[in-house]
Amino acid sequence: MRRFALPAVVLTGVLLLSACGKNSNDGTLPVPAGGSGTATSSDTPSAEPSEPSSAPTQPATTAKPTTAPKGQIIIEAGNFASNPAVQGLVTSYPLYFQALVSKDDTVLKKKFPSFFYSDVSQGIFDAQRNGWIMKPPGSVVIVGAHSTKDGTVAVQTCRSQTTQYWDPKAKNWTVVTPKGSPEVIEMILTGIGWLPYRLATTTGVKCGGVHYPA
């Protein structure tokens, strides 16, 4: 059997092409520490899309944790713990909080209905642009839950002062609430469970006497 050998010139050309094809500068750009995320000082949604999105494409976890990973967020449901919509909020809130801390709304866009994403994304952008910071642990106490005429369940919460953004330039909280601030999240039942649908008015929600676990 005859064996065929490539000419030396051809082999040399192949080696040169192989060496030139690898760029020593390949790689991604550095990612700034802190990521992206925000909260607004408004009591009402900042914006709403023309129509709600369908259920998120990725399945939500079936677990119903009462807290996020240690050092992140503590949620106290109290007498409302048995409410399915409250259970859904307890499960999903850690992702929402992580988006606020990291100032990155990607997870909200992927896993939450578009109304909710629209309501909170502007605040996250503001925090990113202004250099606001939020450091865990955060603390949220659920103080009420009731059905609405739209078929959602409005879960009333109070967020501790430390569950807000700090403005290093002004040396003050962006939401000055020494006794905590109200936040009402309407929950909607989807094919994968109860998820935050949109922010609602906080009228009537009182946080003055709330004791925060963190």
mmCIF file of N, CA and C in Angstrom, residues 60 88 188-195:
data_model
loop_
_atom_site.group_PDB
_atom_site.id
_atom_site.type_symbol
_atom_site.label_atom_id
_atom_site.label_comp_id
_atom_site.label_asym_id
_atom_site.label_seq_id
_atom_site.Cartn_x
_atom_site.Cartn_y
_atom_site.Cartn_z
ATOM 1 N N ALA A 60 -41.270 27.326 38.106
ATOM 2 C CA ALA A 60 -40.864 27.810 39.420
ATOM 3 C C ALA A 60 -40.607 26.638 40.347
ATOM 4 N N GLY A 88 -46.866 31.702 47.578
ATOM 5 C CA GLY A 88 -46.208 32.015 46.316
ATOM 6 C C GLY A 88 -45.280 33.208 46.434
ATOM 7 N N ILE A 188 -50.861 36.526 41.131
ATOM 8 C CA ILE A 188 -51.777 35.905 40.168
ATOM 9 C C ILE A 188 -51.453 34.421 40.043
ATOM 10 N N LEU A 189 -52.504 33.613 39.895
ATOM 11 C CA LEU A 189 -52.320 32.171 39.758
ATOM 12 C C LEU A 189 -52.026 31.830 38.308
ATOM 13 N N THR A 190 -50.850 31.235 38.058
ATOM 14 C CA THR A 190 -50.452 30.818 36.716
ATOM 15 C C THR A 190 -50.387 29.297 36.669
ATOM 16 N N GLY A 191 -50.021 28.776 35.523
ATOM 17 C CA GLY A 191 -49.912 27.328 35.382
ATOM 18 C C GLY A 191 -48.817 26.719 36.220
ATOM 19 N N ILE A 192 -47.912 27.540 36.721
ATOM 20 C CA ILE A 192 -46.813 27.025 37.557
ATOM 21 C C ILE A 192 -46.900 27.552 38.981
ATOM 22 N N GLY A 193 -48.044 28.094 39.336
ATOM 23 C CA GLY A 193 -48.236 28.550 40.710
ATOM 24 C C GLY A 193 -48.482 30.050 40.806
ATOM 25 N N TRP A 194 -48.543 30.558 42.028
ATOM 26 C CA TRP A 194 -48.786 31.974 42.276
ATOM 27 C C TRP A 194 -47.495 32.778 42.078
ATOM 28 N N LEU A 195 -47.604 33.845 41.264
ATOM 29 C CA LEU A 195 -46.449 34.696 40.979
ATOM 30 C C LEU A 195 -46.829 36.169 41.136
#
